[in-house]
Short mmCIF file of C-alpha atoms in Angstrom, two decimals:
data_model
loop_
_atom_site.label_atom_id
_atom_site.label_comp_id
_atom_site.label_asym_id
_atom_site.label_seq_id
_atom_site.Cartn_x
_atom_site.Cartn_y
_atom_site.Cartn_z
CA MET B 1 98.89 108.48 67.90
CA ASN B 2 98.03 110.79 65.01
CA HIS B 3 101.01 110.74 62.73
CA PRO B 4 99.57 110.38 59.28
CA GLN B 5 102.48 112.31 57.77
CA ASN B 6 104.98 109.49 57.66
CA ASN B 7 107.04 109.34 54.49
CA ARG B 8 108.60 105.90 54.77
CA GLU B 9 105.35 103.95 54.59
CA GLU B 10 102.17 104.86 52.78
CA ASN B 11 99.20 105.38 55.10
CA ARG B 12 97.53 102.02 54.91
CA ASN B 13 96.99 101.03 58.53
CA VAL B 14 93.71 101.20 60.43
CA GLU B 15 93.06 101.15 64.15
CA VAL B 16 91.53 98.01 65.66
CA TRP B 17 91.28 97.74 69.42
CA GLU B 18 93.73 100.50 70.39
CA ASP B 19 96.55 99.66 68.02
CA LEU B 20 97.33 99.83 64.31
CA VAL B 21 96.98 96.93 61.87
CA TYR B 22 97.25 96.49 58.12
CA ILE B 23 94.03 94.84 56.97
CA LYS B 24 95.65 92.31 54.58
CA GLU B 25 98.08 91.19 57.27
CA LEU B 26 95.30 90.99 59.83
CA VAL B 27 93.40 88.63 57.53
CA LEU B 28 96.60 86.62 56.98
CA SER B 29 97.18 86.34 60.73
CA ILE B 30 93.58 85.29 61.40
CA VAL B 31 93.81 82.64 58.69
CA ILE B 32 97.18 81.30 59.93
CA CYS B 33 96.09 81.12 63.58
CA SER B 34 92.71 79.59 62.73
CA VAL B 35 94.24 76.91 60.50
CA THR B 36 96.94 75.91 63.01
CA THR B 37 94.50 75.95 65.94
CA LEU B 38 91.66 74.01 64.32
CA GLY B 39 94.21 71.82 62.54
CA GLY B 40 95.73 70.89 65.90
CA TYR B 41 92.28 70.30 67.33
CA PHE B 42 91.23 67.91 64.56
CA ILE B 43 94.43 65.85 64.18
CA ALA B 44 94.56 65.18 67.93
CA PRO B 45 93.69 61.68 69.21
CA ASP B 46 90.05 61.71 70.26
CA GLU B 47 90.39 61.15 73.99
CA SER B 48 89.60 63.39 77.00
CA SER B 49 91.35 66.73 76.74
CA GLN B 50 93.88 65.87 73.99
CA PRO B 51 92.16 67.94 71.24
CA LEU B 52 92.29 71.01 73.47
CA PHE B 53 96.02 70.60 74.11
CA TYR B 54 96.78 70.15 70.42
CA GLY B 55 94.55 73.10 69.61
CA LEU B 56 96.33 75.30 72.13
CA THR B 57 99.72 74.24 70.81
CA GLY B 58 98.48 75.04 67.31
CA ALA B 59 97.33 78.45 68.50
CA LEU B 60 100.75 79.23 69.95
CA LEU B 61 102.43 78.01 66.77
CA GLY B 62 100.19 80.23 64.67
CA PHE B 63 100.95 83.18 66.92
CA ILE B 64 104.70 82.64 66.47
CA ILE B 65 104.42 82.22 62.69
CA ALA B 66 102.30 85.38 62.42
CA SER B 67 104.79 87.28 64.58
CA ILE B 68 107.65 86.26 62.30
CA LEU B 69 105.82 87.07 59.05
CA ILE B 70 104.22 90.34 60.12
CA LYS B 71 106.05 93.44 61.30
CA PRO B 72 104.51 95.57 64.06
CA LYS B 73 103.27 99.01 62.99
CA ARG B 74 105.25 100.94 65.53
CA ILE B 75 108.32 103.15 65.27
CA PHE B 76 110.72 103.91 68.04
CA ASN B 77 112.40 107.17 68.65
CA GLU B 78 114.94 106.87 71.38
CA VAL B 79 115.66 110.17 72.97
CA GLU B 80 118.63 111.07 75.13
CA GLY B 81 118.50 113.86 77.67
CA GLU B 82 115.76 115.61 79.52
CA ASP B 83 112.61 116.31 77.63
CA VAL B 84 110.62 113.60 75.89
CA MET X 1 100.93 68.31 104.52
CA MET X 2 100.73 68.86 100.81
CA ASP X 3 102.10 66.53 98.22
CA PRO X 4 105.52 67.88 97.12
CA MET X 5 104.72 67.09 93.48
CA LEU X 6 101.64 69.26 93.72
CA VAL X 7 103.63 72.11 95.26
CA LEU X 8 106.14 71.79 92.45
CA GLN X 9 103.34 71.99 89.88
CA MET X 10 101.96 75.07 91.62
CA VAL X 11 105.32 76.83 91.61
CA LEU X 12 105.80 75.90 87.96
CA ALA X 13 102.34 77.18 87.04
CA ALA X 14 103.07 80.44 88.86
CA VAL X 15 106.40 80.87 87.06
CA ILE X 16 104.81 80.26 83.66
CA ALA X 17 101.94 82.64 84.43
CA ALA X 18 104.28 85.38 85.66
CA THR X 19 106.49 85.09 82.58
CA LEU X 20 103.62 84.92 80.08
CA TYR X 21 101.65 87.80 81.59
CA THR X 22 104.72 89.99 81.99
CA ILE X 23 104.93 89.94 78.18
CA ILE X 24 101.18 90.20 77.60
CA GLY X 25 100.87 92.99 80.18
CA VAL X 26 103.31 95.15 78.26
CA ALA X 27 101.50 94.78 74.92
CA PRO X 28 99.21 97.75 74.33
CA GLY X 29 95.43 97.40 74.24
CA THR X 30 95.26 94.02 75.94
CA ASP X 31 91.95 93.93 77.75
CA GLU X 32 92.15 92.06 81.07
CA THR X 33 89.16 89.81 80.41
CA ALA X 34 90.23 89.03 76.85
CA VAL X 35 93.71 87.87 77.82
CA LEU X 36 93.00 86.19 81.15
CA ALA X 37 89.66 84.45 80.61
CA PRO X 38 90.37 82.31 77.51
CA VAL X 39 93.69 80.94 78.80
CA THR X 40 92.23 80.13 82.22
CA LEU X 41 89.27 78.45 80.53
CA VAL X 42 91.52 76.26 78.43
CA LEU X 43 93.52 75.20 81.50
CA VAL X 44 90.31 74.33 83.36
CA LEU X 45 88.92 72.34 80.43
CA ALA X 46 92.27 70.60 79.98
CA GLY X 47 91.81 69.11 83.44
CA PHE X 48 94.59 70.66 85.52
CA GLU X 49 94.30 70.38 89.31
CA PRO X 50 92.03 73.14 90.70
CA ILE X 51 94.69 74.36 93.12
CA VAL X 52 97.24 74.63 90.29
CA ILE X 53 94.78 76.66 88.21
CA LEU X 54 94.13 79.06 91.10
CA THR X 55 97.88 79.51 91.62
CA PHE X 56 98.28 80.20 87.91
CA PHE X 57 95.47 82.74 87.95
CA ILE X 58 96.68 84.64 91.02
CA SER X 59 100.20 84.85 89.62
CA ALA X 60 98.78 85.94 86.24
CA ILE X 61 96.68 88.81 87.59
CA ILE X 62 99.50 90.13 89.76
CA ALA X 63 102.01 89.96 86.91
CA LYS X 64 99.58 91.50 84.44
CA LYS X 65 98.71 94.34 86.82
CA LEU X 66 102.38 94.98 87.58
CA THR X 67 103.43 95.19 83.96
CA ASP X 68 100.50 96.88 82.25
CA SER X 69 101.72 100.15 83.72
CA ILE X 70 105.05 99.89 81.86
CA PRO X 71 103.75 101.12 78.47
CA VAL X 72 101.82 103.84 80.32
CA ALA X 73 105.00 105.15 81.88
CA ILE X 74 107.22 104.76 78.83
CA ALA X 75 104.92 105.63 75.96
CA GLY X 76 101.69 107.00 77.47
CA ILE X 77 99.79 104.04 76.01
CA PRO X 78 97.66 102.05 78.47
CA GLY X 79 98.58 98.36 78.64
CA GLY X 80 95.00 97.53 79.56
CA VAL X 81 91.67 99.02 80.59
CA MET X 82 92.71 99.24 84.23
CA SER X 83 95.79 101.33 83.57
CA ALA X 84 93.92 103.93 81.50
CA PRO X 85 93.17 106.23 84.49
CA MET X 86 96.93 106.46 85.17
CA VAL X 87 97.90 107.80 81.75
CA GLU X 88 97.34 111.44 82.61
CA HIS X 89 99.54 111.30 85.71
CA ALA X 90 102.21 109.16 84.08
CA LEU X 91 102.44 111.73 81.29
CA VAL X 92 103.26 114.40 83.88
CA LEU X 93 106.25 112.35 85.06
CA LYS X 94 107.22 111.59 81.48
CA LYS X 95 107.13 115.30 80.66
CA HIS X 96 109.51 115.92 83.54
CA GLY X 97 111.79 113.25 82.08
CA MET X 98 111.08 110.61 84.73
CA PRO X 99 109.40 107.62 83.08
CA ASP X 100 111.63 105.27 85.08
CA LEU X 101 110.49 106.85 88.34
CA SER X 102 106.94 106.33 87.13
CA ILE X 103 107.52 102.61 86.60
CA ARG X 104 109.20 102.16 89.97
CA LYS X 105 106.40 104.00 91.78
CA MET X 106 103.65 102.07 90.00
CA ALA X 107 105.27 98.68 90.44
CA SER X 108 105.91 99.43 94.12
CA GLY X 109 102.26 100.50 94.48
CA SER X 110 101.29 97.13 93.00
CA VAL X 111 103.40 95.34 95.62
CA ILE X 112 101.63 97.25 98.42
CA GLY X 113 98.27 96.43 96.82
CA THR X 114 99.14 92.73 96.81
CA LEU X 115 100.49 92.74 100.38
CA ILE X 116 97.29 94.39 101.65
CA GLY X 117 94.85 92.75 99.23
CA VAL X 118 95.73 89.12 100.01
CA PRO X 119 95.23 89.10 103.81
CA VAL X 120 92.23 91.47 103.75
CA SER X 121 90.52 89.30 101.10
CA LEU X 122 91.11 86.11 103.06
CA LEU X 123 89.76 87.67 106.28
CA LEU X 124 86.75 89.29 104.63
CA ALA X 125 85.89 86.08 102.77
CA ASN X 126 85.81 84.14 106.03
CA ALA X 127 83.70 86.85 107.65
CA LEU X 128 81.19 86.71 104.79
CA ALA X 129 81.04 82.91 104.59
CA PRO X 130 78.20 82.51 107.16
CA LEU X 131 75.95 84.62 104.93
CA ALA X 132 76.74 82.50 101.89
CA ASP X 133 73.73 80.18 102.02
CA GLU X 134 71.25 83.03 102.19
CA ILE X 135 72.92 84.85 99.32
CA LYS X 136 73.18 81.69 97.21
CA ALA X 137 69.49 80.89 97.62
CA PHE X 138 68.78 84.03 95.63
CA ALA X 139 71.64 83.64 93.13
CA ASP X 140 69.49 83.88 90.00
CA PRO X 141 67.61 87.08 90.82
CA ILE X 142 70.87 88.46 92.26
CA PHE X 143 72.49 88.25 88.81
CA PHE X 144 69.55 90.20 87.37
CA ILE X 145 69.79 92.78 90.16
CA GLY X 146 73.56 92.83 89.64
CA ALA X 147 73.09 93.64 85.96
CA ILE X 148 70.71 96.48 86.86
CA PHE X 149 73.09 97.69 89.58
CA LEU X 150 76.12 97.72 87.25
CA ALA X 151 74.02 99.42 84.56
CA LEU X 152 72.93 102.17 86.95
CA MET X 153 76.52 102.68 88.14
CA SER X 154 77.88 103.10 84.61
CA LYS X 155 78.25 106.30 82.63
CA ASN X 156 75.72 105.38 79.95
CA ARG X 157 73.18 104.01 82.40
CA TRP X 158 70.00 104.24 80.33
CA ILE X 159 71.26 102.42 77.26
CA ALA X 160 72.82 99.83 79.56
CA LEU X 161 69.53 99.35 81.39
CA VAL X 162 67.48 99.06 78.20
CA SER X 163 69.90 96.55 76.65
CA ILE X 164 69.63 93.92 79.43
CA ILE X 165 66.42 92.19 78.29
CA PRO X 166 67.12 92.18 74.51
CA LEU X 167 70.58 90.69 75.14
CA ALA X 168 69.08 88.06 77.46
CA LEU X 169 66.57 87.17 74.74
CA LEU X 170 69.33 86.77 72.15
CA ILE X 171 71.29 84.44 74.45
CA GLN X 172 68.31 82.30 75.45
CA GLY X 173 67.01 82.38 71.88
CA LEU X 174 70.20 80.76 70.60
CA ARG X 175 70.21 78.20 73.41
CA HIS X 176 66.62 77.17 72.64
CA LEU X 177 67.48 77.04 68.94
CA TYR X 178 70.40 74.67 69.62
CA TRP X 179 68.18 72.48 71.81
CA GLY X 180 65.47 72.53 69.13
CA VAL X 181 67.85 71.54 66.33
CA GLY X 182 69.36 68.92 68.61
CA ILE X 183 73.03 69.93 68.49
CA VAL X 184 73.11 70.52 72.25
CA PRO X 185 71.38 68.31 74.86
CA GLU X 186 68.48 70.07 76.60
CA ASP X 187 70.07 70.15 80.04
CA THR X 188 73.20 71.94 78.78
CA ASN X 189 73.52 75.70 78.67
CA VAL X 190 76.03 76.87 76.07
CA PHE X 191 78.12 79.29 78.09
CA ILE X 192 81.86 79.51 77.37
CA SER X 193 81.63 80.49 73.72
CA PHE X 194 78.90 83.07 74.39
CA PHE X 195 81.10 84.53 77.11
CA LEU X 196 84.01 84.78 74.68
CA GLY X 197 81.74 86.19 71.98
CA ILE X 198 80.88 89.05 74.30
CA THR X 199 84.55 89.48 75.21
CA ILE X 200 85.79 89.90 71.66
CA GLY X 201 82.56 91.57 70.50
CA PRO X 202 84.23 94.93 69.79
CA VAL X 203 86.81 93.21 67.55
CA ILE X 204 84.16 91.18 65.71
CA LEU X 205 82.13 94.32 65.01
CA THR X 206 85.22 96.09 63.63
CA LEU X 207 86.10 93.06 61.47
CA PHE X 208 82.59 93.07 60.01
CA GLU X 209 82.92 96.77 59.26
CA LEU X 210 86.15 96.07 57.40
CA LEU X 211 84.13 93.82 55.08
CA ASN X 212 81.92 96.75 54.08
CA HIS X 213 83.50 98.58 51.17
CA ASP X 214 82.26 102.10 52.00
CA LYS X 215 83.14 101.76 55.67
CA ARG X 216 86.58 100.42 54.84
CA VAL X 217 87.38 103.23 52.45
CA SER X 218 86.17 105.90 54.86
CA LEU X 219 88.18 104.62 57.84
CA PRO X 220 90.96 106.95 58.97
CA ARG X 221 94.35 105.64 57.79
CA TYR X 222 97.59 105.90 59.65
CA GLY X 223 101.26 105.36 58.92
CA LYS X 224 103.00 103.87 61.90
CA LYS X 225 102.52 104.54 65.53
CA GLU X 226 105.38 106.68 66.79
CA ILE X 227 106.58 105.90 70.25
CA PHE X 228 109.14 108.00 72.07
CA LEU X 229 111.44 106.30 74.53
CA LYS X 230 113.88 107.88 76.85
CA LYS X 231 117.07 106.06 77.72
CA SER X 232 117.47 105.79 81.44
CA ALA X 233 120.05 104.49 83.84
CA GLN X 234 119.65 100.95 85.11
CA GLN X 235 118.68 100.29 88.68
CA LYS X 236 121.29 98.50 90.80
CA GLY X 237 120.70 95.78 93.38
CA PHE X 238 117.37 94.23 94.38
CA PRO X 239 114.66 96.90 94.39
CA ASN X 240 112.82 97.58 97.65
CA PRO X 241 109.29 98.99 97.32
CA PHE X 242 109.44 100.55 100.79
CA LYS X 243 112.47 102.61 99.75
CA ILE X 244 111.11 103.58 96.35
CA LEU X 245 107.89 104.95 97.84
CA THR X 246 107.90 107.71 100.46
CA LYS X 247 106.33 106.92 103.87
CA MET X 248 103.33 109.01 102.91
CA GLU X 249 102.88 107.10 99.64
CA VAL X 250 103.13 103.74 101.42
CA GLY X 251 100.44 104.88 103.87
CA ILE X 252 98.09 106.19 101.22
CA SER X 253 98.60 103.19 98.93
CA SER X 254 97.80 100.88 101.85
CA LEU X 255 94.62 102.83 102.52
CA THR X 256 93.43 102.75 98.89
CA SER X 257 94.29 99.02 98.72
CA PHE X 258 92.18 98.37 101.79
CA VAL X 259 89.21 100.31 100.42
CA GLY X 260 89.65 98.68 97.00
CA THR X 261 89.52 95.21 98.55
CA ILE X 262 86.39 95.77 100.64
CA THR X 263 84.57 97.41 97.71
CA PHE X 264 85.29 94.30 95.60
CA PHE X 265 81.74 94.29 94.19
CA LEU X 266 82.13 97.73 92.58
CA SER X 267 83.83 98.56 89.29
CA PRO X 268 87.63 98.55 89.83
CA VAL X 269 88.19 101.21 87.16
CA GLY X 270 85.57 103.47 88.74
CA MET X 271 87.07 103.08 92.22
CA THR X 272 90.57 103.70 90.85
CA ILE X 273 89.57 107.01 89.32
CA LEU X 274 87.49 108.08 92.32
CA LEU X 275 90.01 107.24 95.06
CA GLY X 276 93.18 108.01 93.09
CA GLU X 277 91.99 111.49 92.26
CA THR X 278 90.67 112.08 95.78
CA VAL X 279 93.91 111.23 97.58
CA SER X 280 96.13 113.15 95.17
CA SER X 281 94.11 116.27 94.36
CA GLY X 282 95.34 118.21 97.42
CA VAL X 283 99.04 117.97 96.51
CA LYS X 284 100.46 121.17 94.93
CA ASP X 285 103.73 119.99 93.37
CA PRO X 286 102.87 118.30 90.04
CA VAL X 287 105.56 115.60 90.27
CA LYS X 288 104.62 114.66 93.84
CA ARG X 289 100.94 114.68 92.96
CA ALA X 290 101.48 112.43 89.95
CA SER X 291 103.63 109.96 91.85
CA ARG X 292 101.12 109.78 94.70
CA ALA X 293 98.29 109.27 92.20
CA ILE X 294 99.96 106.47 90.22
CA SER X 295 101.29 104.58 93.25
CA SER X 296 97.91 104.65 95.03
CA MET X 297 95.98 103.81 91.83
CA ASP X 298 98.19 100.87 90.96
CA ALA X 299 97.94 99.60 94.54
CA LEU X 300 94.16 99.83 94.35
CA THR X 301 93.76 98.04 91.00
CA ASN X 302 95.89 95.18 92.24
CA ALA X 303 94.01 94.87 95.53
CA ALA X 304 90.62 95.20 93.83
CA TYR X 305 91.49 92.38 91.42
CA ILE X 306 92.67 90.10 94.20
CA GLY X 307 89.64 90.92 96.37
CA GLY X 308 87.24 90.66 93.44
CA THR X 309 88.56 87.18 92.65
CA LEU X 310 89.15 85.67 96.09
CA ILE X 311 86.24 87.01 98.15
CA PRO X 312 83.37 85.72 95.96
CA LEU X 313 85.33 82.54 95.24
CA ILE X 314 86.05 81.65 98.87
CA ALA X 315 82.90 82.99 100.51
CA LEU X 316 80.16 82.34 97.94
CA GLY X 317 81.17 80.27 94.92
CA ILE X 318 79.16 82.54 92.64
CA PRO X 319 80.81 85.34 90.65
CA LEU X 320 79.46 88.48 92.29
CA SER X 321 82.09 91.06 91.38
CA PRO X 322 83.20 92.63 88.11
CA THR X 323 86.52 90.74 88.31
CA ALA X 324 84.89 87.41 89.13
CA ILE X 325 82.38 87.69 86.32
CA GLY X 326 85.03 88.82 83.82
CA PRO X 327 88.67 87.65 83.94
CA ALA X 328 88.19 85.10 86.75
CA ASN X 329 85.00 83.68 85.32
CA ALA X 330 86.46 80.27 84.44
CA LEU X 331 87.15 79.59 88.12
CA PHE X 332 83.39 79.74 88.78
CA ASN X 333 81.79 78.37 85.66
CA ALA X 334 83.41 76.34 82.89
CA PRO X 335 81.05 73.58 81.81
CA PRO X 336 81.44 70.65 81.81
CA VAL X 337 84.29 70.86 84.34
CA TYR X 338 83.01 73.57 86.70
CA SER X 339 79.49 74.83 87.34
CA LEU X 340 77.97 77.19 89.90
CA GLU X 341 77.23 74.11 92.03
CA HIS X 342 80.67 72.59 91.64
CA ASN X 343 83.67 74.90 91.27
CA LEU X 344 86.83 75.93 93.12
CA HIS X 345 84.67 77.16 96.02
CA HIS X 346 83.34 73.64 96.60
CA ILE X 347 86.52 71.71 95.74
CA LEU X 348 89.25 73.60 97.62
CA SER X 349 89.66 73.92 101.38
CA THR X 350 90.53 77.20 103.10
CA ALA X 351 94.12 76.01 103.47
CA ASP X 352 94.22 75.27 99.72
CA PHE X 353 93.07 78.81 98.95
CA VAL X 354 95.69 80.29 101.25
CA TRP X 355 98.53 78.19 99.76
CA ALA X 356 97.55 78.81 96.16
CA THR X 357 97.28 82.54 96.79
CA LEU X 358 100.55 82.77 98.70
CA ILE X 359 102.56 80.76 96.18
CA GLY X 360 101.01 82.57 93.20
CA ALA X 361 101.52 85.99 94.76
CA ALA X 362 105.06 85.33 96.01
CA VAL X 363 106.32 83.95 92.69
CA ALA X 364 104.68 86.74 90.66
CA LEU X 365 106.07 89.44 92.94
CA LEU X 366 109.59 87.99 92.99
CA ILE X 367 109.84 87.50 89.24
CA THR X 368 107.77 90.33 87.87
CA TYR X 369 108.58 93.09 90.35
CA PHE X 370 112.28 92.47 90.03
CA VAL X 371 112.14 92.22 86.26
CA THR X 372 109.79 95.20 85.89
CA VAL X 373 111.89 97.58 87.90
CA LYS X 374 115.19 96.49 86.38
CA TYR X 375 114.36 95.71 82.76
CA ALA X 376 111.21 97.70 81.94
CA LEU X 377 112.75 99.42 78.94
CA PRO X 378 114.23 96.38 77.14
CA ILE X 379 111.04 94.35 77.69
CA CYS X 380 108.92 97.15 76.35
CA LYS X 381 111.16 97.49 73.30
CA PHE X 382 111.12 93.76 72.62
CA VAL X 383 107.34 93.44 72.78
CA PHE X 384 106.68 96.59 70.76
CA ARG X 385 109.19 95.58 68.09
CA LYS X 386 108.53 91.87 67.81
CA VAL X 387 104.87 91.24 68.62
CA PRO X 388 102.51 92.59 65.94
CA HIS X 389 98.99 93.50 66.97
CA GLU X 390 97.75 91.33 64.09
CA ALA X 391 99.19 88.22 65.77
CA MET X 392 97.47 89.02 69.08
CA LEU X 393 94.11 89.47 67.34
CA GLY X 394 94.63 86.33 65.24
CA LEU X 395 95.41 84.27 68.34
CA LEU X 396 92.31 85.49 70.18
CA PHE X 397 90.10 84.89 67.17
CA ALA X 398 91.43 81.35 66.69
CA LEU X 399 90.89 80.44 70.37
CA VAL X 400 87.31 81.68 70.18
CA LEU X 401 86.76 79.70 66.99
CA MET X 402 87.98 76.48 68.62
CA LEU X 403 85.95 76.92 71.80
CA ALA X 404 82.84 77.81 69.77
CA TYR X 405 83.19 74.58 67.80
CA MET X 406 83.73 72.60 71.02
CA ASP X 407 80.56 74.00 72.57
CA ALA X 408 78.08 73.27 69.80
CA GLY X 409 79.73 72.45 66.48
CA TRP X 410 80.08 74.52 63.30
CA LEU X 411 76.69 76.21 63.64
CA ASN X 412 77.83 77.81 66.88
CA ILE X 413 80.58 79.72 65.09
CA GLY X 414 77.76 81.67 63.45
CA GLY X 415 76.07 81.98 66.83
CA VAL X 416 79.20 83.37 68.46
CA LEU X 417 79.68 85.85 65.61
CA LEU X 418 76.06 86.96 66.10
CA ILE X 419 76.54 87.43 69.84
CA GLY X 420 79.83 89.23 69.17
CA LEU X 421 78.17 91.60 66.70
CA VAL X 422 75.38 92.55 69.10
CA ALA X 423 77.66 92.71 72.15
CA GLY X 424 80.27 94.72 70.24
CA PHE X 425 77.64 97.19 69.09
CA LEU X 426 76.25 97.56 72.61
CA HIS X 427 79.81 97.99 73.88
CA ARG X 428 80.33 100.82 71.42
CA LEU X 429 77.14 102.45 72.67
CA GLY X 430 78.56 102.39 76.18
CA VAL X 431 77.21 99.14 77.68
CA HIS X 432 80.34 97.84 79.38
CA TYR X 433 81.38 94.22 79.91
CA GLY X 434 80.13 93.98 83.50
CA VAL X 435 76.51 94.55 82.50
CA GLN X 436 76.75 92.15 79.57
CA PHE X 437 78.35 89.34 81.59
CA MET X 438 75.79 89.71 84.39
CA THR X 439 73.07 89.50 81.74
CA LEU X 440 74.65 86.31 80.37
CA TYR X 441 74.29 84.76 83.85
CA ALA X 442 70.83 86.23 84.43
CA ALA X 443 69.44 85.29 80.99
CA PRO X 444 67.72 81.97 81.92
CA TRP X 445 66.01 83.55 84.93
CA ILE X 446 64.97 86.69 83.00
CA VAL X 447 63.38 84.64 80.24
CA ASN X 448 61.85 81.88 82.38
CA ASN X 449 60.76 83.69 85.55
CA LEU X 450 60.65 87.45 85.21
CA PHE X 451 57.31 87.74 83.39
CA LEU X 452 55.69 84.47 84.38
#
């Protein structure tokens, strides 16, 4: 987990809930997901559970958009052979 | 005979749950309550058939418990709170170049846990049912006693004990405020959003800290998280858990599953550490010890989750186990759809419970076990490469926002942030979720009856 000496990317990530995030992108993701979710909730026809469905769809949409825009802060090293 | 359309819906729900939670299970740092409770809540509020929701939930917990051991085995990162005790042993296997063995042993342990957990839970629930009325008559004080019990059982017992009454006051204080202002009718207890506020409390506290300039600057910074993966040969044919585990491991996993199911009211993580270490400590060879530990631990967590959900649900209808009060909470209490007087316990028959459990478990095992054992590495790579942690946090935050608004309008978003701040701070001081959720249930009784 402690690999601050990475040359390719400046050290700008912080740890939130067991994984690394970049603060600006975290804010972006929260804004995107909140807008799509609440947006879905409010444009839905006002009957029984419709707002909830639209809201949930909005949430999923936001999640997908955020996943496309933001790159995970993880690097893979694939190792062949015995010791890892 | 059941309606074929309903059976089709149940199978479909189980397939969706197994697929969704196979992906979520692999993602690192996904707390069980945080990923299971909100989705289940939304399905309940959306008005799905109770039996379909139970099928979904059973399939989801089994899939999640099967797959959250994958990142442990491959990268030494726990996929959830419950898999944390296994990290040490999985690292032993990884060091010996056997992460794939690790996955097969853990997943097979999960299968044993499910096969033992389901029938034992159903039998024990029926045995306990005659006592239900007596237990239910004391439900309110039982939640208070439960909070004290869980506090005393936890590592930081004194802070947990001291925090019960202040937290209850905060919860009731907000409810009375909402009644006073008139945004919530006086016979309605705001519940769901407070529950979620507690769940994502640790994240809310961290987000607030990020808003403080000094705190933000002083936080440790990292580059990227480096994860080492070892290429391994692919498994051929359909995997058989009874061949992957040795006879001894099957026996011991069955035993820990049985104990884990009947101790459903205790902390699953605590039992996992206690029993897993006990059954494996005598083994000399490090590889054999590690594989016995992880198979028996994974079996136990699975069985404890199934028991913790089904036994209180079938026998009592009130959430008296750490699993029931956390991840499975929406099956017991999700106003306005379910309440403690009207939930799955009251709606479903014994046959319904059996069918939902069997279909959920069978679909999850078939899909997830097969996929886990055969494609663990590609799944892990996909999730780690494509799903940013930011998106997971954003999704959770947005769901909480929506449910907070639904409960009591815009003002409640502030209320949920307040609860999240306090709960997150208490969490950091060592007051775990179980104590806080029990307090949420006990709050009305503590405030109205304890000192009067």
